[in-house]
Short mmCIF file of C-alpha atoms and ligand atoms in Angstrom, two decimals:
data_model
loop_
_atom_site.label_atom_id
_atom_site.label_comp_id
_atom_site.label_asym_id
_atom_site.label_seq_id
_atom_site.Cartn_x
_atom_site.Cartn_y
_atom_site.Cartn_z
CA UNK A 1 60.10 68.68 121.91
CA UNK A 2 59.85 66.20 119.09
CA UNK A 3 61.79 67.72 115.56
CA UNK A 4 59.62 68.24 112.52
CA UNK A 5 60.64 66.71 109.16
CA UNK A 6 60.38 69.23 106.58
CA UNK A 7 56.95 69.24 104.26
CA UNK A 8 59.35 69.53 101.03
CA UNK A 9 61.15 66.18 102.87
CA UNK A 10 57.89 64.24 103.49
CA UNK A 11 56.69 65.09 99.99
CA UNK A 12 59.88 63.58 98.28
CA UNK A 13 60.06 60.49 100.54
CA UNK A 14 56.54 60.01 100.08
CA UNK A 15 56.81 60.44 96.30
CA UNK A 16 59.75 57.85 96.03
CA UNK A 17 58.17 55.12 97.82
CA UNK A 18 55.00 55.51 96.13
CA UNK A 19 56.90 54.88 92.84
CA UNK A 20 57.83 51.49 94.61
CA UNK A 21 61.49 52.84 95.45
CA UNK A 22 63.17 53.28 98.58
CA UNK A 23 64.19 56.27 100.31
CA UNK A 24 65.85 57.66 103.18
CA UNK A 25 67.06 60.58 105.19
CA UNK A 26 70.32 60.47 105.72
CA UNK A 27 73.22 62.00 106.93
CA UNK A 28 73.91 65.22 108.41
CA UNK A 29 69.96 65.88 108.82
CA UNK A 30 69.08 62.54 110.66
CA UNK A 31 72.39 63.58 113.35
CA UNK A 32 70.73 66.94 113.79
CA UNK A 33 67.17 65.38 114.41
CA UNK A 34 68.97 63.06 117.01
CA UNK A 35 71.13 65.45 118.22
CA UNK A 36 68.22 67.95 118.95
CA UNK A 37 68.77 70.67 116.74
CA UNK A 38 66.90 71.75 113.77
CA UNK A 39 69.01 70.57 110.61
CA UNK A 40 69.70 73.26 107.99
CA UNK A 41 69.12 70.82 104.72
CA UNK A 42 67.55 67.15 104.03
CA UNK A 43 69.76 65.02 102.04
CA UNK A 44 67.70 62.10 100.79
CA UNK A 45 69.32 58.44 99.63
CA UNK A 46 67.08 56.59 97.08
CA UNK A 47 67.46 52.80 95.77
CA UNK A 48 66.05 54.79 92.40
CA UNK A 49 68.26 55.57 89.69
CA UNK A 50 68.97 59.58 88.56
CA UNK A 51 66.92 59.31 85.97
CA UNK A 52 63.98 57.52 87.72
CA UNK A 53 64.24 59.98 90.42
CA UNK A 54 63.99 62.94 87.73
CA UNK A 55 60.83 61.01 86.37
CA UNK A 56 59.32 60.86 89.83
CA UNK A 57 59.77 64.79 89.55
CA UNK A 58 59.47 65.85 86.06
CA UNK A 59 56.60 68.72 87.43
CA UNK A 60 58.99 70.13 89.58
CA UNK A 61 62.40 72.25 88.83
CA UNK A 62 65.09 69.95 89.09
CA UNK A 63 69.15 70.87 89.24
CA UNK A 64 71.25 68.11 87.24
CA UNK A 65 75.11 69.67 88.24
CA UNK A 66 75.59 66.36 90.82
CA UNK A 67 74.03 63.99 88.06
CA UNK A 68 77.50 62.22 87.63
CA UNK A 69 77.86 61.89 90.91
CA UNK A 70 74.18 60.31 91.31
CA UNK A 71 72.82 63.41 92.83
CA UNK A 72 69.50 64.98 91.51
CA UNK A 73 68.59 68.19 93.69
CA UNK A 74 64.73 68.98 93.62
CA UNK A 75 63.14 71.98 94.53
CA UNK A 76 60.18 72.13 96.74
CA UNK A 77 58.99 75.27 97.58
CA UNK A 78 61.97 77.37 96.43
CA UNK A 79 64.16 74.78 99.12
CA UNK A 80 66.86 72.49 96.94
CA UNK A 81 66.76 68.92 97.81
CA UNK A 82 69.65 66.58 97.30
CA UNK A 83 68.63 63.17 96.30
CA UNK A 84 71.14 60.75 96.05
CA UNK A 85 71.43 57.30 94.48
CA UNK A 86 72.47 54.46 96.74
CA UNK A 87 76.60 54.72 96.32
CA UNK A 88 79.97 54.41 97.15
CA UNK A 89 83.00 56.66 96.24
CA UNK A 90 86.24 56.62 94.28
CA UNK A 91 89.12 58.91 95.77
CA UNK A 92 88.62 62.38 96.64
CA UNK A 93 91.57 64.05 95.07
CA UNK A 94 90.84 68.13 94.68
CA UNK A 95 87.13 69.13 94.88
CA UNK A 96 84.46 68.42 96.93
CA UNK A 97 82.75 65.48 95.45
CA UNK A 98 84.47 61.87 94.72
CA UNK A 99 86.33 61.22 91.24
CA UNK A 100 83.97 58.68 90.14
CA UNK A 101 80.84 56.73 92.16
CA UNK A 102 80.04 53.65 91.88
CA UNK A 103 76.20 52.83 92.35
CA UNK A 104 75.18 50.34 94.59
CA UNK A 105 72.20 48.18 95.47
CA UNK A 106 71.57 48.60 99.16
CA UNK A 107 71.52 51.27 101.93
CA UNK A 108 74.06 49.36 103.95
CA UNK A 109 76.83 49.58 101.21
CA UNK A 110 75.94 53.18 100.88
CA UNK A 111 75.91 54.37 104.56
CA UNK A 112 79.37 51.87 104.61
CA UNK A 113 80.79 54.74 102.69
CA UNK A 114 80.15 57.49 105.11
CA UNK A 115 82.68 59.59 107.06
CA UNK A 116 81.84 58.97 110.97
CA UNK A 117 79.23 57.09 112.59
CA UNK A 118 76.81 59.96 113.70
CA UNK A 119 76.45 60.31 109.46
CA UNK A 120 75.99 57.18 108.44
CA UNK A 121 72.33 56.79 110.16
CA UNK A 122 69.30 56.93 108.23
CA UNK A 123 65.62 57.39 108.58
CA UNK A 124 62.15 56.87 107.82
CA UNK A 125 58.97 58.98 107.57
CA UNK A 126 58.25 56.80 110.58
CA UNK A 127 61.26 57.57 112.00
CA UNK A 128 62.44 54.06 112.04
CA UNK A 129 66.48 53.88 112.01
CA UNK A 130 68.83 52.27 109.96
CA UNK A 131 72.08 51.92 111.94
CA UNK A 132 74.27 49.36 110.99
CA UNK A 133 76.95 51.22 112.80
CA UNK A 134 75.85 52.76 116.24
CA UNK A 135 76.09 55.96 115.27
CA UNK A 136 72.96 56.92 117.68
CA UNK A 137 75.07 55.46 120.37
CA UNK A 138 77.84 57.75 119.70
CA UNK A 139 75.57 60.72 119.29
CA UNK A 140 74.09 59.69 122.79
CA UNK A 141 77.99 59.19 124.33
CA UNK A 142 78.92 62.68 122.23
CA UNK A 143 81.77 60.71 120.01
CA UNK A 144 82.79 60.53 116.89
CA UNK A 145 83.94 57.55 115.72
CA UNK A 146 85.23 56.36 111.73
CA UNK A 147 82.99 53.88 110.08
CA UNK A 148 85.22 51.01 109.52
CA UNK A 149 89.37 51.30 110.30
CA UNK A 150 89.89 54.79 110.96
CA UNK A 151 93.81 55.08 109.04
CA UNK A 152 91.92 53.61 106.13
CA UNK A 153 89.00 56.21 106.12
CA UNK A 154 91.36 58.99 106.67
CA UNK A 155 93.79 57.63 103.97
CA UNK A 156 91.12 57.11 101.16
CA UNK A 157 90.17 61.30 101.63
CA UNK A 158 92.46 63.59 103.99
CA UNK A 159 89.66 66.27 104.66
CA UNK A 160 87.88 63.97 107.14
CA UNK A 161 91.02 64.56 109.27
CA UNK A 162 89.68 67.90 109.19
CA UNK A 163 86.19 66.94 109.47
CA UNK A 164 86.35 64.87 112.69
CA UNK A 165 88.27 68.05 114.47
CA UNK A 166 86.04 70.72 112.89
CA UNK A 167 82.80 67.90 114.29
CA UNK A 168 84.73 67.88 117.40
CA UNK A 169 84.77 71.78 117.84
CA UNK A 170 81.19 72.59 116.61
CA UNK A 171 79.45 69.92 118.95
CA UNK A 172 81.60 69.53 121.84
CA UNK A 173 82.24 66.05 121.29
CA UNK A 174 85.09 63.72 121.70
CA UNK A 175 86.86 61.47 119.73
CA UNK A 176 87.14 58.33 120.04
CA UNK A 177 90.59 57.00 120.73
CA UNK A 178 91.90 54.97 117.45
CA UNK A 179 89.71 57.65 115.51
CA UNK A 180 92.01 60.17 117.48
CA UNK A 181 95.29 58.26 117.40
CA UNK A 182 94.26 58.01 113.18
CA UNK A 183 93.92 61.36 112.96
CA UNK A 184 97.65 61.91 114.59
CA UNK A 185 98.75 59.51 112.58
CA UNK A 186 97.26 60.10 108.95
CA UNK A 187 97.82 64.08 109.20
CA UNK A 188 100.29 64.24 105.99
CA UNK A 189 96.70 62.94 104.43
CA UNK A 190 96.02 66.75 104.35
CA UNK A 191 98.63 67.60 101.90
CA UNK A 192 96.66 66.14 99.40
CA UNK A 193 93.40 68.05 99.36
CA UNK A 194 92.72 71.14 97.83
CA UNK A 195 93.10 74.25 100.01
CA UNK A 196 89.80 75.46 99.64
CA UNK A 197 88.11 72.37 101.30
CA UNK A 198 90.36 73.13 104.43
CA UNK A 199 89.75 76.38 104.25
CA UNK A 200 85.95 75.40 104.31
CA UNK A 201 86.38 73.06 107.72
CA UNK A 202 88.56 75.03 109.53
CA UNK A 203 86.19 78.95 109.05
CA UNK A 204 83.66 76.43 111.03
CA UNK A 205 86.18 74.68 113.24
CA UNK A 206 87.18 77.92 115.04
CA UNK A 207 83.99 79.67 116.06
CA UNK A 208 83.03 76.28 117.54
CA UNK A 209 82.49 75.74 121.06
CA UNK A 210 85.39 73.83 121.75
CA UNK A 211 88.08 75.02 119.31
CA UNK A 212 90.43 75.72 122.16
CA UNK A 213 90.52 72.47 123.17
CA UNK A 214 90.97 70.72 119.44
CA UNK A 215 93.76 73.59 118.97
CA UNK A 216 95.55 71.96 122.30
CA UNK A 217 95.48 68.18 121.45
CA UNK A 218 95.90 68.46 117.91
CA UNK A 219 98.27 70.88 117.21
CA UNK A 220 100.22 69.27 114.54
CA UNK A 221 96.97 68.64 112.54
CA UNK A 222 97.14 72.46 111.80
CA UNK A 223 100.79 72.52 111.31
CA UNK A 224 100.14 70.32 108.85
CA UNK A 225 98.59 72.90 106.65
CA UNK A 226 100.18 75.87 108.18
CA UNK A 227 103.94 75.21 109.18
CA UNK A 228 104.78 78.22 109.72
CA UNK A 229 102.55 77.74 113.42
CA UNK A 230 105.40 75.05 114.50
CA UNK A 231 107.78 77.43 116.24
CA UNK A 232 104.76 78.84 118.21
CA UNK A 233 103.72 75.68 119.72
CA UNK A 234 107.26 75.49 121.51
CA UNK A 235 107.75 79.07 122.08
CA UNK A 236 108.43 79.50 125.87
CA UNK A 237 108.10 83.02 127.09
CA UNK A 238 109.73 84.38 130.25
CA UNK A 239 108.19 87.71 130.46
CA UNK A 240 106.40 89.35 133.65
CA UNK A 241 102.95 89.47 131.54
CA UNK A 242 103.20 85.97 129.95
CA UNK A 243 102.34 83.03 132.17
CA UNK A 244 101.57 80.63 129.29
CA UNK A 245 104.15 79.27 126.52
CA UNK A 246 103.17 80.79 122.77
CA UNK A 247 100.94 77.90 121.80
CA UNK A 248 98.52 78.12 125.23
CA UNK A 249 98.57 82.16 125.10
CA UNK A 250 97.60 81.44 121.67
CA UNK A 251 94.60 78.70 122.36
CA UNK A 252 93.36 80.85 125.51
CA UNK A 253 93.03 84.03 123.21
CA UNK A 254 91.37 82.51 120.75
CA UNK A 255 89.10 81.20 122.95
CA UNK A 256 88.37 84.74 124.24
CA UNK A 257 87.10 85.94 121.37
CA UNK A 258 84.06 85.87 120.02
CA UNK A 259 82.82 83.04 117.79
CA UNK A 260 83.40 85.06 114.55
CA UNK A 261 85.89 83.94 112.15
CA UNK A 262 87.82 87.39 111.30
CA UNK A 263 88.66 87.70 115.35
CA UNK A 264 89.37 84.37 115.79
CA UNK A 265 91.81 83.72 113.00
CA UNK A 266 93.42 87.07 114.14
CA UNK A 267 94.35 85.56 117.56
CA UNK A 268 95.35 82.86 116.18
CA UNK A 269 97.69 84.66 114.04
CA UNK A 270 98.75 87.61 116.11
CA UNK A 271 101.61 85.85 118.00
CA UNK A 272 102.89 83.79 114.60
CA UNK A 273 106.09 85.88 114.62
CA UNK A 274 107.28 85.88 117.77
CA UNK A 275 109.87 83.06 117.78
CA UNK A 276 111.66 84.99 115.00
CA UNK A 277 111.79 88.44 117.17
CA UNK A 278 112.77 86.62 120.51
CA UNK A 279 115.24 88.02 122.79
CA UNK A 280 116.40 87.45 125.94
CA UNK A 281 118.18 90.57 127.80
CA UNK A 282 120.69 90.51 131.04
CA UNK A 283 117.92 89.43 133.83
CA UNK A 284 116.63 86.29 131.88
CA UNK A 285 113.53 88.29 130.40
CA UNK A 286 111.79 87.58 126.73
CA UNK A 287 111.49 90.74 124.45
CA UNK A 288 109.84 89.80 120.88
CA UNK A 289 110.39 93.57 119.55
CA UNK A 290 108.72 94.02 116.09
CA UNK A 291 106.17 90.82 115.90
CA UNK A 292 103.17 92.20 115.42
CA UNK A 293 104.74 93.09 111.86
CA UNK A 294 106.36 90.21 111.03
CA UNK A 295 103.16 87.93 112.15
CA UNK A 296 101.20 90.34 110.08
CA UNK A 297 103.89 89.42 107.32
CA UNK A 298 103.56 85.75 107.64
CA UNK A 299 99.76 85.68 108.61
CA UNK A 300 98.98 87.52 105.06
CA UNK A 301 101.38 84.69 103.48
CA UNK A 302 99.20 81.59 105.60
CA UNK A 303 95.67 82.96 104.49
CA UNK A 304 96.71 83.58 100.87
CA UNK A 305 98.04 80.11 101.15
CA UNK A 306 95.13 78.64 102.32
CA UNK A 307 92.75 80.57 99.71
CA UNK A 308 91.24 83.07 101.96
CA UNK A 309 89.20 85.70 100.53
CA UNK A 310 91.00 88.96 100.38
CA UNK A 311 88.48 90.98 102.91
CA UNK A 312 89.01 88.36 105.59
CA UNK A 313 92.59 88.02 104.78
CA UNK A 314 92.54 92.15 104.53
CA UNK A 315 91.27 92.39 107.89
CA UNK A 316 93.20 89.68 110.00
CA UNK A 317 96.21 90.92 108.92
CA UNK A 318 95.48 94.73 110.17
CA UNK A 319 94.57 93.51 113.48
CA UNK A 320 97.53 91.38 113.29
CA UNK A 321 99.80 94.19 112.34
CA UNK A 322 97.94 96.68 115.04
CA UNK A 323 97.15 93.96 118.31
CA UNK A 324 99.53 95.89 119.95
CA UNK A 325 98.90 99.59 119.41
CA UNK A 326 99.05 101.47 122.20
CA UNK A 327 95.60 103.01 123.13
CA UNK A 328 95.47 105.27 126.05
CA UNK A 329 91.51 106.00 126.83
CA UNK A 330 91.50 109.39 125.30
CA UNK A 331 88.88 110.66 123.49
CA UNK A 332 91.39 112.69 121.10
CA UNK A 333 93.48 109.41 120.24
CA UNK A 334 90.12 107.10 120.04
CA UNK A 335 88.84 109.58 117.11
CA UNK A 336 92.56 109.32 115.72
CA UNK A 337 92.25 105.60 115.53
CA UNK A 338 88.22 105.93 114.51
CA UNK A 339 89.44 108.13 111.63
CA UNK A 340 92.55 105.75 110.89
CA UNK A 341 90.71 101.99 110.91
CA UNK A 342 86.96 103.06 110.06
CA UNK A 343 84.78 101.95 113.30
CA UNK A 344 84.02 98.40 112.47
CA UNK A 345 87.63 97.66 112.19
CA UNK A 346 88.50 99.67 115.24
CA UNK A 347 86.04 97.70 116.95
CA UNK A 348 87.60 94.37 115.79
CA UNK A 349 90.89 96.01 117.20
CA UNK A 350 89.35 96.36 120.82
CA UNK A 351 87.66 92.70 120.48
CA UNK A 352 91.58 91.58 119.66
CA UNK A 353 93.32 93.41 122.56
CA UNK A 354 90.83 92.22 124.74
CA UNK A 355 91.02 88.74 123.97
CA UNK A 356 94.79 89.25 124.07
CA UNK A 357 94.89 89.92 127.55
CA UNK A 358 92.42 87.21 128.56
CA UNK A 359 95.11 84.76 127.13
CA UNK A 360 97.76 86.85 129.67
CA UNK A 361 98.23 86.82 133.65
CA UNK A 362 94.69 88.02 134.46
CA UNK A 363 95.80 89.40 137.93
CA UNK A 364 98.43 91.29 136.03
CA UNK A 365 96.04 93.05 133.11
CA UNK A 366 92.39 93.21 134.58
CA UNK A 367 93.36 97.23 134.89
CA UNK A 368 93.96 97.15 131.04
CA UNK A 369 90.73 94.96 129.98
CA UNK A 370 88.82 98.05 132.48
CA UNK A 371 90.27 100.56 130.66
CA UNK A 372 89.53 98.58 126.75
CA UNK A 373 85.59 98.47 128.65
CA UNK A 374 85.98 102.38 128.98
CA UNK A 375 87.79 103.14 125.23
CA UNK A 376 84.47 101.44 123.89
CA UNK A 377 81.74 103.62 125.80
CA UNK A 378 84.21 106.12 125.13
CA UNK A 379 83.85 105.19 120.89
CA UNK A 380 80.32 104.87 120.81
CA UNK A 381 79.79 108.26 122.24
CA UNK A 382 81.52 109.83 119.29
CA UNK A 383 79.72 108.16 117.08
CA UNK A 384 76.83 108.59 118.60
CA UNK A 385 77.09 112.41 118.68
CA UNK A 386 78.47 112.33 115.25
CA UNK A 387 81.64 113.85 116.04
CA UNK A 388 83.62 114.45 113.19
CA UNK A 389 86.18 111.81 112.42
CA UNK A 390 86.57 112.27 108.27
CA UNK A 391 86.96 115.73 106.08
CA UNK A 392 83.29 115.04 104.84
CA UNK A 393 82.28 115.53 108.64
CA UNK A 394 84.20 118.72 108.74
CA UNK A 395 81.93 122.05 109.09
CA UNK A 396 83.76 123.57 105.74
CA UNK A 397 84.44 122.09 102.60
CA UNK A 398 86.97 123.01 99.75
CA UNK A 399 84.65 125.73 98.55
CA UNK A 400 85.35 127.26 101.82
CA UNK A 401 89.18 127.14 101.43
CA UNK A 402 88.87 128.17 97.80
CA UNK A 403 87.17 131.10 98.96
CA UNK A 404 89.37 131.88 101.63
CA UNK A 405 92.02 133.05 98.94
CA UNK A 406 93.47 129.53 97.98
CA UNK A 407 94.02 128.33 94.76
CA UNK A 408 92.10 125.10 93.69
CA UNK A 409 94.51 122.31 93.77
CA UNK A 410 96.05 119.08 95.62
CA UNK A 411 96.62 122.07 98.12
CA UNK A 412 92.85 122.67 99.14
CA UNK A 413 92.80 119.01 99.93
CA UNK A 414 95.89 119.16 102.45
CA UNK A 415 94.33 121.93 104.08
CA UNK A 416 91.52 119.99 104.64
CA UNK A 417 92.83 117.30 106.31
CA UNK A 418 95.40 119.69 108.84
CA UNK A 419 92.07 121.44 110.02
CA UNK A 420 90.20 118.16 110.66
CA UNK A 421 93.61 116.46 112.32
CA UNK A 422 92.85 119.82 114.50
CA UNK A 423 89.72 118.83 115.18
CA UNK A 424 90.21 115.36 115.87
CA UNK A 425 93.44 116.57 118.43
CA UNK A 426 90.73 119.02 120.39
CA UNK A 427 92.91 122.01 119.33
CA UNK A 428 89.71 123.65 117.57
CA UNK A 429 85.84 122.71 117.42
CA UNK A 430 84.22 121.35 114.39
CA UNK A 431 82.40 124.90 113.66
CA UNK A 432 81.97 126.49 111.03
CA UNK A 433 82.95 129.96 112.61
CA UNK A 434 86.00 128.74 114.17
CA UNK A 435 87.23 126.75 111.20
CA UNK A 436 86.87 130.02 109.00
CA UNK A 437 88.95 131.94 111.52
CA UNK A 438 91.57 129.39 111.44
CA UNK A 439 91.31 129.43 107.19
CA UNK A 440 91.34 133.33 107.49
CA UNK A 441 95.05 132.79 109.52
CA UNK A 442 96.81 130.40 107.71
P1 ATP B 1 76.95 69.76 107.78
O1 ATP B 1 76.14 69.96 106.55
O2 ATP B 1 76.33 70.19 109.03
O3 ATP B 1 78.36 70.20 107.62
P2 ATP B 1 76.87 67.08 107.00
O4 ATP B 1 77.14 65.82 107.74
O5 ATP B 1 75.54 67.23 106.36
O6 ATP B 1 77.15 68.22 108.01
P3 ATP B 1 77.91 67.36 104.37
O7 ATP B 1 79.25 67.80 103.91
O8 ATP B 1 76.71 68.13 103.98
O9 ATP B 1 78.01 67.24 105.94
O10 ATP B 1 77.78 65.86 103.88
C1 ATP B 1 76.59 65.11 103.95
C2 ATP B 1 76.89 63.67 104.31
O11 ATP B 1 77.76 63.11 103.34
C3 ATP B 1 77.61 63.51 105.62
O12 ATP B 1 76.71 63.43 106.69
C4 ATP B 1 78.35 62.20 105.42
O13 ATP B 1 77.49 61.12 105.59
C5 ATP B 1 78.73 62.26 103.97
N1 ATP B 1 80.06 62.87 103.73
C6 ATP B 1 80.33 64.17 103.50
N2 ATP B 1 81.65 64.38 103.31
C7 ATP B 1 82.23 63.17 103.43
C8 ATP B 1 83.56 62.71 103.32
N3 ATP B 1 84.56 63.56 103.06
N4 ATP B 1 83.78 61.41 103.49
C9 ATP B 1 82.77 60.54 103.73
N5 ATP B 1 81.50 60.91 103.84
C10 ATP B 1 81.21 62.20 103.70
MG1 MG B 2 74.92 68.86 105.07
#
């Protein structure tokens, strides 16, 4: 099935040339049309100048916050276009765009400019392309590949280290050896960009398809950012459930997981302290006693680091801190924990031990992933019956106890919550007749 160019797209393109200027797709939207999939914006390059491209739209609603950087953004039909002056770029040194730009007179120069060869293609309303670098060649191979001498490309701005592996991960593809050997090479590149662009690659890098495998070959790339993963990567364990070293138990977890970015981060985070809580006891066995709190420790310290926002760092580092709780598949603990994490964190915590185990000796732990299946039917029933898991749930309220002879104060409220611990246990049912009873005898 043959991709449709946007209406908004074909309007500006048409616009442009009409004016007796040239103008492009380019970019990201041209790989996606190539690559099959429907791209999520249309970045445009023009031989016009900002303010000729503004005159070409002066009916519409334009955006002037990339105008320095030769970007107007149009909007057609309430959907922004970026249109972009034929350029090339100064250094990258904290944000996302280029110091200065420096316009230029032909598309060549401009695609010349562009990160890997996949993005420097562009296109006509005829679909004719403009290659000068094979990029449609690489998308057919599934490679990506620098535009010019990969050290230098990865020297001028750092991020595209991340950029090729976070490419790499979302698509599947490969990279192309001295693009790969660059990207070993010109890692300390990544000390110069601003955490938030990282931050920005690598949220997309790991819920891509292949992030396992871009975690395996390029594991000092992350330790680049995050040293505190280095002792992992080396970390053998000699245990009777471990049959991987740290850094594969890692990789295979995260793999396990699904593609979201909380869980994922969490596995890759979960194991962070164990080389500072190894032991080994008489018969040659691993312990790592106390990790899951001091990787919850140092994962809170790698996320604030790396200018995650505080719910996502909030939440990795409670599953961190709780991957290894032990949960028995009792209904009277699973409301404990229910009551304890809130359900969609409990959840989470389930998603984590499971993909925990898929990163262990499978023979060994297919018992416990059965038993995680049967603590989640086991979850849903209470909440679908509505079982009561919080003091608002509970069939009396602090009128009741008042009534009951107590005086109001902080007291009413700890009375509250030993009844419903009570009911969560099993000991009594959440009535109202039996809760009374048990006021009536306190
Ligand atoms: P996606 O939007 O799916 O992440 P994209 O390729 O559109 O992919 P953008 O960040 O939107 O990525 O950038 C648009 C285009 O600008 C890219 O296709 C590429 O040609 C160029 N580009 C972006 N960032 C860089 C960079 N750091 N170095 C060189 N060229 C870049
Ligand atoms: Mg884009």
């Amino acid at each position: 099935m043959k991709l449709e160019i946007s209406a908004g797209a074909r309007h500006i393109l048409q616009t442009l040339a009409a004016a007796g200027f040239e103008a492009h797709l380019v970019g990201g939207c041209v790989r996606d049309l190539l690559r099959g999939v429907t791209p999520c914006d249309w970045d445009i390059c023009t031989s016009a100048r900002p303010e000729e491209t503004e005159r070409c739209f002066s009916g519409r609603r334009i955006i002037e916050t990339g105008l320095k950087h030769g970007t107007v953004t149009v909007l057609v039909e309430g959907e922004p276009y970026e249109i972009t002056t034929y350029r090339t770029e100064g250094p990258y040194s904290d944000s996302r765009r280029p110091d200065y730009v420096r316009f230029v007179p032909n598309l060549t120069e401009d695609l010349a400019r562009r990160d890997f060869t996949m993005n420097a293609i562009a296109m006509d309303l005829e679909r004719n392309l403009r290659d000068p670098f094979g990029g449609a060649a690489d998308i057919e191979r599934g490679l990506i590949r620098c535009v010019g001498e990969p050290g230098r490309r990865f020297r001028e701005d750092g991020l595209r280290v991340m950029r090729a592996l976070r490419f790499a991960a979302v698509f599947g593809y490969g990279i192309e050896e001295q693009t790969a050997r660059a990207v070993h090479e010109n890692r300390a590149m990544l000390g110069r960009v601003a955490a938030e662009r990282i931050n920005g690659e690598l949220r997309r890098l790991l819920v891509g398809r292949s992030v396992g495998d871009i975690l395996r070959r390029y594991p000092d790339v992350f330790c680049q950012f995050w040293p505190q993963l280095e002792p992992l990567v080396g970390l053998e364990q000699r245990n009777p459930w471990h049959c991987w070293g740290g850094w594969e138990h890692t990789v295979r977890a995260v793999e396990a997981a699904p593609a979201d970015v909380t869980l994922r981060l969490a596995m890759l985070l979960h194991d962070i302290g164990k080389p500072a809580c190894k032991s080994t006891d008489e018969n040659g066995v691993d312990h790592f006693y106390g990790h899951p709190a001091v990787s919850a420790q140092l994962a809170d310290e790698m996320l604030r680091a790396l200018k995650f926002d505080n719910k996502t760092r909030e939440q990795v580092v409670l599953l961190v801190e709780r991957h290894g709780a032990q949960l028995p598949p009792e209904s009277r603990v699973i409301r404990r924990w229910l009551n304890r994490l809130g359900p969609e964190a409990f959840f989470q915590l389930l998603e984590v031990k499971r993909a925990d185990g898929m990163g262990q000796d499978l023979e060994k732990v297919k018992d416990r992933l059965l038993e995680l299946d049967e603590i989640r039917a086991k979850a849903e029933r209470i909440l679908a019956e509505g079982q009561c898991l919080t003091v608002r749930d509970l069939a009396v309220n602090g009128r009741d106890v008042t009534a009951a002879g107590m005086e109001p104060g902080p007291e009413v409220g700890r009375m509250l919550r030993g009844l419903l611990e009570r009911v969560l246990s099993g000991e009594l049912p959440n009535e109202r007749g039996a809760l009374l009873a048990a006021l009536q005898k306190r």
